[in-house]
Coordinates of C-alpha atoms in Angstrom, one line a residue:
X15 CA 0.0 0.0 0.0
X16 CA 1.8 3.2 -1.0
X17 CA 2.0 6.3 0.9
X18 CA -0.8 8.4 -1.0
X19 CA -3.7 5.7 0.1
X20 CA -2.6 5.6 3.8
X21 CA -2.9 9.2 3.4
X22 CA -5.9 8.5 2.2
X23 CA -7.6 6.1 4.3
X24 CA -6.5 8.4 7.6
X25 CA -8.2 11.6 6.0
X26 CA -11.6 9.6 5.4
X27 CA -11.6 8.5 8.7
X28 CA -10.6 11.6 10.5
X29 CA -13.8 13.1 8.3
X30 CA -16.2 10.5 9.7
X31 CA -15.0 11.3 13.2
X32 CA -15.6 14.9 12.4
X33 CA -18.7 15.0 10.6
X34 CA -20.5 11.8 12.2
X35 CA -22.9 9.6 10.7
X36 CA -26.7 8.8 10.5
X37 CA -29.3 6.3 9.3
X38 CA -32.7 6.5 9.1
X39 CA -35.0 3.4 8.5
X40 CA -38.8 3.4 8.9
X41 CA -40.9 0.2 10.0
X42 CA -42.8 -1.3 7.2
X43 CA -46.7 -1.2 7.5
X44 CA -49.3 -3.6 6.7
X45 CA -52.5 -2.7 4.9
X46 CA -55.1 -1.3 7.1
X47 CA -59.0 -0.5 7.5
X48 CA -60.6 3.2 7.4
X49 CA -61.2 4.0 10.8
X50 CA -58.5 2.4 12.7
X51 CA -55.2 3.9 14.6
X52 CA -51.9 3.4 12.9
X53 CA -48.4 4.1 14.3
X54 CA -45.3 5.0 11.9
X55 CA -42.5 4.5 14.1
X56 CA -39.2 6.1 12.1
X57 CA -35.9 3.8 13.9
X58 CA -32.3 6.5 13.4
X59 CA -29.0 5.7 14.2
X60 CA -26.5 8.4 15.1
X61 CA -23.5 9.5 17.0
X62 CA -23.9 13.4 16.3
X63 CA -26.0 15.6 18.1
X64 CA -29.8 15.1 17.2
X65 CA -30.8 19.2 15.6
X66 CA -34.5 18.1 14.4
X67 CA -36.9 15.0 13.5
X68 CA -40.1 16.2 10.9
X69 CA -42.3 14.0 9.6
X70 CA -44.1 14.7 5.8
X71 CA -46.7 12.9 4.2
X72 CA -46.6 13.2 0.5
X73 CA -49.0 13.8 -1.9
X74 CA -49.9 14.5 -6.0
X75 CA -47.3 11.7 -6.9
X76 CA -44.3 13.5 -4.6
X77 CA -44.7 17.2 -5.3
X78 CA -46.4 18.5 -2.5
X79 CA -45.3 17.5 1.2
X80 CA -47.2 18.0 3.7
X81 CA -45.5 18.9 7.3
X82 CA -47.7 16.8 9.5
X83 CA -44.7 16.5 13.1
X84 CA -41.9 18.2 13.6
X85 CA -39.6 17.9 16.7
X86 CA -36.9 20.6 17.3
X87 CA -34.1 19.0 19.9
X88 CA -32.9 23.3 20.1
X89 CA -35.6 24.0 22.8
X90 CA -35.9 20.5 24.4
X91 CA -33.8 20.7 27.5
X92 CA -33.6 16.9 27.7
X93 CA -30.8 16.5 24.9
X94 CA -28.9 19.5 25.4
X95 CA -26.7 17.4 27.2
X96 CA -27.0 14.3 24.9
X97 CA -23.4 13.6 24.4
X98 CA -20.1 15.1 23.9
X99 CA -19.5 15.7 20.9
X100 CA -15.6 15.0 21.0
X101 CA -16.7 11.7 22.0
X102 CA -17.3 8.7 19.7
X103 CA -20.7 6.9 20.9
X104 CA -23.5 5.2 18.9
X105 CA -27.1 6.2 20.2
X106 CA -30.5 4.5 18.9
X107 CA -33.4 7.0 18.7
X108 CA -36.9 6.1 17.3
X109 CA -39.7 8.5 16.7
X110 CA -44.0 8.1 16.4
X111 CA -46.4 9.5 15.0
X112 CA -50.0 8.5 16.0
X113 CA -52.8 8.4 13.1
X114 CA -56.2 7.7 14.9
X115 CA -59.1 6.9 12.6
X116 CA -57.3 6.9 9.5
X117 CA -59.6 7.7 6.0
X118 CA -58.9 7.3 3.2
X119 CA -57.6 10.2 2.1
X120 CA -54.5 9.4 4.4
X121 CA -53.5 6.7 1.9
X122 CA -50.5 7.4 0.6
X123 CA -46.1 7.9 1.0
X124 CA -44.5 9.1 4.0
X125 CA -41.4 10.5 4.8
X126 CA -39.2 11.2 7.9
X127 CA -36.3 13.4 7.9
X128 CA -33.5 13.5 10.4
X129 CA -31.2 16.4 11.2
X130 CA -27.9 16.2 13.5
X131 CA -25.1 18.6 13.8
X132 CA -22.3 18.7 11.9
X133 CA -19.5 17.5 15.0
X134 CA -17.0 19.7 12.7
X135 CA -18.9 22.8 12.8
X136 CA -21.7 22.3 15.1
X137 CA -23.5 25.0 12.5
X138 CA -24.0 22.6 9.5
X139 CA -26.8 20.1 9.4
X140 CA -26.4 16.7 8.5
X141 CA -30.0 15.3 6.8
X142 CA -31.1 11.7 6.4
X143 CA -34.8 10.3 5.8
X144 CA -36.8 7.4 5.0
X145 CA -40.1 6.8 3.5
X146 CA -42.8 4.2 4.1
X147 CA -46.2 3.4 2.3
X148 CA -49.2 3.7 3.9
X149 CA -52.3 1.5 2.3
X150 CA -55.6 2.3 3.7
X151 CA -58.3 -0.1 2.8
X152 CA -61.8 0.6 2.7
X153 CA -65.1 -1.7 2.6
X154 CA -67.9 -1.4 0.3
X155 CA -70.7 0.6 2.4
X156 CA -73.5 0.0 -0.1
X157 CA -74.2 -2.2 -2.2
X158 CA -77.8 -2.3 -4.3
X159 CA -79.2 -4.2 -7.7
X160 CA -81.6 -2.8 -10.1
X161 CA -83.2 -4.0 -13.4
X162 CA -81.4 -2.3 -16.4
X163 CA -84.0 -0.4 -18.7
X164 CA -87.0 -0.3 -16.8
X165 CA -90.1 0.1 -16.6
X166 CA -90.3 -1.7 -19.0
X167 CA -93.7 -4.1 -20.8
X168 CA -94.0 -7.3 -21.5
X169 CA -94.4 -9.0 -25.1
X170 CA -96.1 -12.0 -26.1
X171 CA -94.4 -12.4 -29.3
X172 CA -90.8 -11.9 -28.8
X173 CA -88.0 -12.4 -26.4
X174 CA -86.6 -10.5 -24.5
X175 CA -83.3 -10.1 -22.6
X176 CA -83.2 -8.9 -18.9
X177 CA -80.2 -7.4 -17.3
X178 CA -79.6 -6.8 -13.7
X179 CA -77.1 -4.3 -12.4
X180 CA -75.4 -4.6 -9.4
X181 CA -73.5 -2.1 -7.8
X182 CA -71.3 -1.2 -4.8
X183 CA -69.8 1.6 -3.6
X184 CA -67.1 2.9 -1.0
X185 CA -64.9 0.0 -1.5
X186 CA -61.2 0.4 -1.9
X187 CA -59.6 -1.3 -3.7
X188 CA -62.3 -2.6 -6.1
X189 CA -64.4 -5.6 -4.4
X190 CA -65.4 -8.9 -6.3
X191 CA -68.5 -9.6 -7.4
X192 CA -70.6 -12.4 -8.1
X193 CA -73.8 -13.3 -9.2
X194 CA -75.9 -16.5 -7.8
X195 CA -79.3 -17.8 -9.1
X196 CA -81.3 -19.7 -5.9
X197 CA -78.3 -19.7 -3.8
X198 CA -76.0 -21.1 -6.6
X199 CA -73.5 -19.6 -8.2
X200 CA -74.0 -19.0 -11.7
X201 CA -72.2 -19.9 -14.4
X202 CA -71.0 -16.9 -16.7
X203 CA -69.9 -16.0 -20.2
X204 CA -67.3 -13.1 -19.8
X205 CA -68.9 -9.8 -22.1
X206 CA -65.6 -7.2 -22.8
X207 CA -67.2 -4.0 -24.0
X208 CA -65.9 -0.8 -23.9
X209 CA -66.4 1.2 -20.5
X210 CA -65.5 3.9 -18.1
X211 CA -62.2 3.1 -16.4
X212 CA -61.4 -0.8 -16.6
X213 CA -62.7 -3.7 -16.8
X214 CA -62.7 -7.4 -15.2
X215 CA -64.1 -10.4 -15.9
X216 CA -66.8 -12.9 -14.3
X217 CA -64.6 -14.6 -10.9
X218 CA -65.1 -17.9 -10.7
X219 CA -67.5 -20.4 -13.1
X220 CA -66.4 -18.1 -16.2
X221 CA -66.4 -19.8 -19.9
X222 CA -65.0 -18.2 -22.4
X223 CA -65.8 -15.4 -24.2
X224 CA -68.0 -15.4 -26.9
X225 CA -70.4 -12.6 -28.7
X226 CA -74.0 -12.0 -27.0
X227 CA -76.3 -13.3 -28.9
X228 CA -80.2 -11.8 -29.7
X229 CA -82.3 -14.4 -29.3
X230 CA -84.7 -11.8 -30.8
X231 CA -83.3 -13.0 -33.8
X232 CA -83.3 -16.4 -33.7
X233 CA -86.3 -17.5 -36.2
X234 CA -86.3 -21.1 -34.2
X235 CA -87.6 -19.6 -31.0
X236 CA -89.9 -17.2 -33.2
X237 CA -92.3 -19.9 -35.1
X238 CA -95.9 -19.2 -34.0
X239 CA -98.3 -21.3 -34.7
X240 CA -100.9 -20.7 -37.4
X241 CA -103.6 -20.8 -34.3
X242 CA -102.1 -17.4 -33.3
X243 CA -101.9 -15.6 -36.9
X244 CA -104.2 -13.6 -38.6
X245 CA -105.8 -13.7 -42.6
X246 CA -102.7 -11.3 -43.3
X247 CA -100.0 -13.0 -41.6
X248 CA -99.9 -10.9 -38.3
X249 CA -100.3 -11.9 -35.0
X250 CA -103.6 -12.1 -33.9
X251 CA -105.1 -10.2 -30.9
X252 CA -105.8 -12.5 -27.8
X253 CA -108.9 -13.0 -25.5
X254 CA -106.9 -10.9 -22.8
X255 CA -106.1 -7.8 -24.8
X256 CA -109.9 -7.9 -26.3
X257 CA -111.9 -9.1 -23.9
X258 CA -115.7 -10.6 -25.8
X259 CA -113.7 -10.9 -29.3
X260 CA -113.2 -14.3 -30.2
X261 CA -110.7 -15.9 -33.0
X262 CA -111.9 -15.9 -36.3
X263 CA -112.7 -19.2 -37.8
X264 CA -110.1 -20.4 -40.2
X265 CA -110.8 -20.4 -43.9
X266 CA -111.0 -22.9 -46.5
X267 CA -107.2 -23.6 -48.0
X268 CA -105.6 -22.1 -44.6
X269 CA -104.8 -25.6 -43.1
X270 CA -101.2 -26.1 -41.6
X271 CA -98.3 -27.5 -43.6
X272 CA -97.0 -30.6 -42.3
X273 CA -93.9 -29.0 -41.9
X274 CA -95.8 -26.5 -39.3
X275 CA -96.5 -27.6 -35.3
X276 CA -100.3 -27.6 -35.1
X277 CA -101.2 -26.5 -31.8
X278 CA -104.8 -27.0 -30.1
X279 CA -106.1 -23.6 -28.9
X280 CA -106.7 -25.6 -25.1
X281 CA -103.3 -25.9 -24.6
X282 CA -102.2 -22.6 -26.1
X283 CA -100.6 -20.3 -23.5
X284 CA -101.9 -17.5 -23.3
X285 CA -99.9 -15.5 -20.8
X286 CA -96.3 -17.3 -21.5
X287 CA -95.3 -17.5 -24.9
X288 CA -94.2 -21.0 -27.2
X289 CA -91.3 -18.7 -27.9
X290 CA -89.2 -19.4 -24.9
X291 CA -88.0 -23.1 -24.5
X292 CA -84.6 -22.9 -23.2
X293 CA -84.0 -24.2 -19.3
X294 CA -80.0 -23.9 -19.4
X295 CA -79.7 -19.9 -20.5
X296 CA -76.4 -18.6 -21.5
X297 CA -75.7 -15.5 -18.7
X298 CA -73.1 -12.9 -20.1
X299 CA -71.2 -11.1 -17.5
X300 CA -69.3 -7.6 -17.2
X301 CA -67.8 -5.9 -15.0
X302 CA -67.1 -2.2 -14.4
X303 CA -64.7 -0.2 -12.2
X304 CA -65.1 3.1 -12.3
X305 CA -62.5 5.4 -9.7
X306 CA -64.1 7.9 -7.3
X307 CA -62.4 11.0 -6.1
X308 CA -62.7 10.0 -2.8
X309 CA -60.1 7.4 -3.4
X310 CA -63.0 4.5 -3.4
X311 CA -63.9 2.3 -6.9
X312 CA -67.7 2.3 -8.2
X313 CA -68.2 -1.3 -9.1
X314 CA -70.9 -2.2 -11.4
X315 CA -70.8 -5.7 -12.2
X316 CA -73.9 -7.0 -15.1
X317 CA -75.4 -10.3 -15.6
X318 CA -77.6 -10.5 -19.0
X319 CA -80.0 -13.3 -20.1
X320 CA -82.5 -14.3 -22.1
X321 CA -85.7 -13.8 -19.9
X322 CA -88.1 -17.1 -19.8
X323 CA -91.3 -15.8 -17.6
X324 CA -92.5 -19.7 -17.4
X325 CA -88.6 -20.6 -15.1
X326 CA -87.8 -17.1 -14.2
X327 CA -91.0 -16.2 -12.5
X328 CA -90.4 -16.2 -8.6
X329 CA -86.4 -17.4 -9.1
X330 CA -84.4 -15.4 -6.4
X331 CA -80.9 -13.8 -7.8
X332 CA -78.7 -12.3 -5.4
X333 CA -75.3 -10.4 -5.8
X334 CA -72.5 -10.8 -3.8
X335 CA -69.1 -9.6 -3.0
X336 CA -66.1 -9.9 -1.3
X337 CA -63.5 -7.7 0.1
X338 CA -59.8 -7.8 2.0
X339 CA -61.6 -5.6 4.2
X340 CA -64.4 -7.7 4.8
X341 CA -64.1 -10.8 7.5
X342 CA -67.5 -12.4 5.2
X343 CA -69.3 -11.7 2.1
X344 CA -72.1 -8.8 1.5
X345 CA -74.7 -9.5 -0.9
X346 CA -78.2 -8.1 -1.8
X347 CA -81.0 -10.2 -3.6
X348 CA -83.8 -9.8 -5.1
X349 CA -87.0 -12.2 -6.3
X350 CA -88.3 -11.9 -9.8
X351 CA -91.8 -11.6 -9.6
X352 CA -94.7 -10.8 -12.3
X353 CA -97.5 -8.5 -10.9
X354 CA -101.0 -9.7 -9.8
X355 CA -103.7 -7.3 -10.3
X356 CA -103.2 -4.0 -9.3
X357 CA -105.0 -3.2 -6.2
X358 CA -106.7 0.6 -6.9
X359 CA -107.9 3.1 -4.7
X360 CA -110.1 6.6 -5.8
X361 CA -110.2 9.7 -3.8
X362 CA -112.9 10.9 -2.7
X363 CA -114.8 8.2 -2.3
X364 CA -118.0 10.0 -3.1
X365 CA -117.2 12.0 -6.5
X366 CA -119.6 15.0 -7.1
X367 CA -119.8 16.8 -10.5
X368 CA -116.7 18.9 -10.4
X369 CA -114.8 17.2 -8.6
X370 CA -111.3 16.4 -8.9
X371 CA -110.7 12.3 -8.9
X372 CA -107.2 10.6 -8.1
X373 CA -107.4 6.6 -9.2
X374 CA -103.9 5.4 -7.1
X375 CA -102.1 1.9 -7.4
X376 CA -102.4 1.0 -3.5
X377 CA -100.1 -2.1 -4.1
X378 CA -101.6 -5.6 -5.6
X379 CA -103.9 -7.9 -5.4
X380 CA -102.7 -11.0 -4.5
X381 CA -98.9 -11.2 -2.9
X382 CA -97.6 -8.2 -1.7
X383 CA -96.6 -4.2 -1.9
X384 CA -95.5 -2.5 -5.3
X385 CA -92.1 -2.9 -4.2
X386 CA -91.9 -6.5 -3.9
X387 CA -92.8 -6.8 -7.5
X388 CA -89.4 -7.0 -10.0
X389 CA -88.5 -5.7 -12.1
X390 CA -90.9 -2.5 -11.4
X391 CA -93.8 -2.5 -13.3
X392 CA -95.0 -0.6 -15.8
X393 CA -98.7 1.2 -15.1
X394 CA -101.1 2.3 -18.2
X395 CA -104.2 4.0 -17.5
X396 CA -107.3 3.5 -20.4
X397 CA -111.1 3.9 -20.3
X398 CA -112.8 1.1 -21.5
X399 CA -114.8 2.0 -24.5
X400 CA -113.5 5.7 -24.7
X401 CA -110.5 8.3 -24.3
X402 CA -109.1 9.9 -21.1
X403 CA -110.6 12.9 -19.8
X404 CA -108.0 15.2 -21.7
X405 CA -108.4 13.0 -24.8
X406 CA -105.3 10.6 -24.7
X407 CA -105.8 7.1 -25.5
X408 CA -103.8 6.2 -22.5
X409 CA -101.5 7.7 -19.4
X410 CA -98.6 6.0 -17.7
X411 CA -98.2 6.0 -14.2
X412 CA -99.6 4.7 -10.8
X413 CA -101.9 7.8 -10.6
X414 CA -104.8 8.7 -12.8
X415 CA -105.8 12.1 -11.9
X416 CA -109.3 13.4 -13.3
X417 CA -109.6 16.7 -13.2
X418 CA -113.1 18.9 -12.8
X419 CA -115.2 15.7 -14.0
X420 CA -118.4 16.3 -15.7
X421 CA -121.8 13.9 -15.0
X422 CA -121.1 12.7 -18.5
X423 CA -118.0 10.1 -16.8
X424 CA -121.3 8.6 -14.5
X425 CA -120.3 4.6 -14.4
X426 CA -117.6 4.5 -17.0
X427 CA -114.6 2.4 -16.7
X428 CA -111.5 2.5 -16.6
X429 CA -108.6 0.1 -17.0
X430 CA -105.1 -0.5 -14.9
X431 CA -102.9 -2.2 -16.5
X432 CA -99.6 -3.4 -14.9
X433 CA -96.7 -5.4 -16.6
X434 CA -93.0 -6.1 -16.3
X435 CA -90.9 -8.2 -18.8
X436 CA -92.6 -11.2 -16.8
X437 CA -96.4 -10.7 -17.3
X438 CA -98.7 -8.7 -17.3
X439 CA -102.1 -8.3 -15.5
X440 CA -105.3 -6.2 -15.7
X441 CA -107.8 -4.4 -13.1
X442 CA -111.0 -2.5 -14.1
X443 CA -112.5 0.5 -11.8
X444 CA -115.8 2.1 -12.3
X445 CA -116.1 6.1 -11.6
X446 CA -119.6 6.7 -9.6
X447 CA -120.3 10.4 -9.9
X448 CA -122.8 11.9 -7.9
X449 CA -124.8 15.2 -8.9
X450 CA -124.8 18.4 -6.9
X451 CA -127.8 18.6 -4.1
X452 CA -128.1 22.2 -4.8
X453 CA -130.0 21.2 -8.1
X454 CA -133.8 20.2 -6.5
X455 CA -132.8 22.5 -3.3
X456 CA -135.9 24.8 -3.6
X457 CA -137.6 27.6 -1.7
X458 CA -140.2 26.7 1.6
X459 CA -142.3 29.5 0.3
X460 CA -142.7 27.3 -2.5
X461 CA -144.7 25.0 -0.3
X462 CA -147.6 27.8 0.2
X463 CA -149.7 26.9 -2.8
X464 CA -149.5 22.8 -2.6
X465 CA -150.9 23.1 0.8
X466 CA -153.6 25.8 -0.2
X467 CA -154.7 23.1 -3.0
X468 CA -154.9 20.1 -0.5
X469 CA -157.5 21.7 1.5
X470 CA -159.7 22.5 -1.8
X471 CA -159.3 18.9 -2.5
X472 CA -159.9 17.7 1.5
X473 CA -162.9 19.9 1.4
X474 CA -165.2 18.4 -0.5
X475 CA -164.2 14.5 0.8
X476 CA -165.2 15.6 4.3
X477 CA -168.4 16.8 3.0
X478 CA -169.2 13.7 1.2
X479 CA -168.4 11.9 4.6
X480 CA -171.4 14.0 6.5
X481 CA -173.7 13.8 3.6
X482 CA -173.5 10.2 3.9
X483 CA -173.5 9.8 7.7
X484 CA -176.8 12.2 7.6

């Protein structure tokens, strides 16, 4: 070794004597839930002359810092007799900082920075720091599913496809979610369309992807039978929808093909198309995570189908989810139900001429309240044999409001009609109106001259009587 690196070697280490060292190390942090306390404990090793210890959290990807503890050793009288400074000694300091209730917002980088004196100077600072991640998780706090596209009304003649939308909210990161038909889970077809934010696939029991088909399409789930066509080739109008109006009697030369499924008008039904067939439906799934600026993810997870009222009617679906922050799953559910009648109410209950008349859904028939039916229904308002008041055909709603009615309306009838994509269902009202009193009120004076004529009339009886006793 030459004379030039001893040299060396002596002036680094007379240096370090000088100017001292320092490390600074913070504790690592596991993942933790909104709402609880967390502790960043920041571990430095020194043997200068401890000047400061301030703690930053960092935000907007490390451009703004945020001062959140700072500890000046100047005006603590505890260390101003630490250590000597001409003496070598190796001291282990550790400094906390308490977050109670953390939110989300606290997510995020922190930082601790160390300052000792320089032992040369005892003016210069000497700065070391260390950083840590904070990961605040946060469970879903709602969580809801709805019927995509509705109100919406039921057809006879062609299929349709029901979607149900689930969707949580609050959870960070972005929960799971899963669909399950009676308690089991369903079996999905993964459906990549273009969304807000990104997208995920169906969990578990996904097949692989493949295009959504319209079974509106599909000419093999669309034969009718000739029993249900008209002369021209349309569908005919059924005993529900006409109520008195029978079929027409086929003509001459109109008999079925052999090729064509002749079906006996007994065993046609009515209410549930032919149309729908299918007992193993193919359920597409998506998935949508769309960032909140709270921090949280808007999850809306969809599960589409080709609707079969006969196997769908009463099947309970339920959506649920699961989350790191979570110790079990969180689902909602929800029954598929057709309505039953709707149950109607009319205010007042004794119309007069003039009146104004409100014709309210109260809930149905048989089951339960409107909001037990699902999808929601659809209301129409007709009058049988006529228009509306205001001369519409017809008025949606679960209110029917008649205003200033005239003695004309006396017993007409009106029509309710409530329907989802599962069936639909019918309930007639009749309108009593009552005429004013005021009409045949008339004046006691008026009396005067009826009674004047009764005695002319009384007079002569009583003088038959005596002319006859005599």
């Amino acid at each position: 070794m030459t004379v030039l690196s001893l040299c060396f070697l002596l002036c680094a280490d007379l240096l370090q004597v000088a100017v001292g060292y320092l490390t600074v190390t913070i504790e690592p942090l596991l993942p933790v839930v909104v709402g609880d306390t967390v502790t960043l404990k920041c571990n430095f090793k020194t043997d200068g002359r401890l000047r400061e210890i301030v703690w930053y959290r960092v935000t907007d990807g490390g451009t703004i810092k945020q001062k959140i503890f700072t500890y000046d050793a100047m005006f603590n009288t505890n260390y101003s007799h630490m250590e000597d400074y001409r003496r070598r000694e190796d001291l282990v300091y550790q400094s906390t900082v308490r977050l109670p209730e953390v939110r989300i917002s606290d997510n995020g980088p922190y930082e601790c920075h160390v300052g000792i004196y320089d032992r040369a100077t005892r003016e210069k600072v000497v700065l070391a720091s260390g950083n840590v991640f904070l990961t605040v998780m946060s469970p879903p706090n709602n969580i809801s599913v709805v019927a995509e596209n509705t109100p919406a009304p039921f057809s006879r003649y062609q299929a349709q496809n029901l979607t149900l939308v689930c969707t949580a909210k609050g959870g960070k990161p972005a929960p799971s979610v899963y669909f399950k038909r009676d308690g089991e889970l369903i079996e999905v077809i993964s459906n990549v369309s273009p969304t807000v934010g990104y997208e995920g696939g169906g969990p578990a029991g996904v097949r692989g992807a493949r295009p959504l088909i319209s079974r509106d399409l599909d000419d093999t789930k669309l034969r009718k039978s000739l029993s249900l066509l008209g002369s021209d080739g349309r569908p005919g109008r059924l005993n529900t929808e006409s109520p008195g109006r029978s079929y027409m009697a086929r003509q001459p030369g109109q008999e079925p093909s052999p090729a064509t499924e002749t079906i006996p008008e007994t065993v046609v039904n009515r209410e549930f198309p032919r149309w729908v067939q299918s007992t193993d439906p193919l359920y597409y799934f998506s998935n949508t995570q769309i960032p909140q600026s709270d921090g949280s993810v808007l999850v809306q997870a969809k599960l589409t189908w080709t609707l079969n009222p006969q196997l769908d009617n009463d099947a309970l679906f339920s959506c649920e989810i699961t989350h790191p922050a979570l110790s079990m799953p969180m689902q909602t559910e929800v029954i598929l139900a057709a309505p039953k009648g709707p149950k109607l109410m009319i205010t007042p209950t004794r119309a007069k001429v003039g009146d104004t008349v409100r014709i309210t859904v109260q809930g149905f028939q048989v089951g339960s309240p409107v909001n037990e039916v699902f999808p929601e229904p659809l209301f129409t308002w007709t009058r049988v044999g006529g228009r509306l008041l205001d001369g519409s055909t017809e008025r949606d709603g679960k209110e029917l409001v008649l205003e200033r009615v005239p003695a004309e309306l006396n017993g007409s009838m009106y029509r309710c009609t409530a329907q989802n994509p599962l069936g639909s269902t019918d309930t007639h009202i009749r309108l009593i109106v009552f005429e004013s009193m005021m009409k045949n009120t008339q004046n006691p004076n008026n009396g005067a001259p009826g009674l004047h004529k009764l005695g002319l009339i009384c007079l002569p009886l009583i003088l038959t009587v005596t002319v006859e006793l005599t």
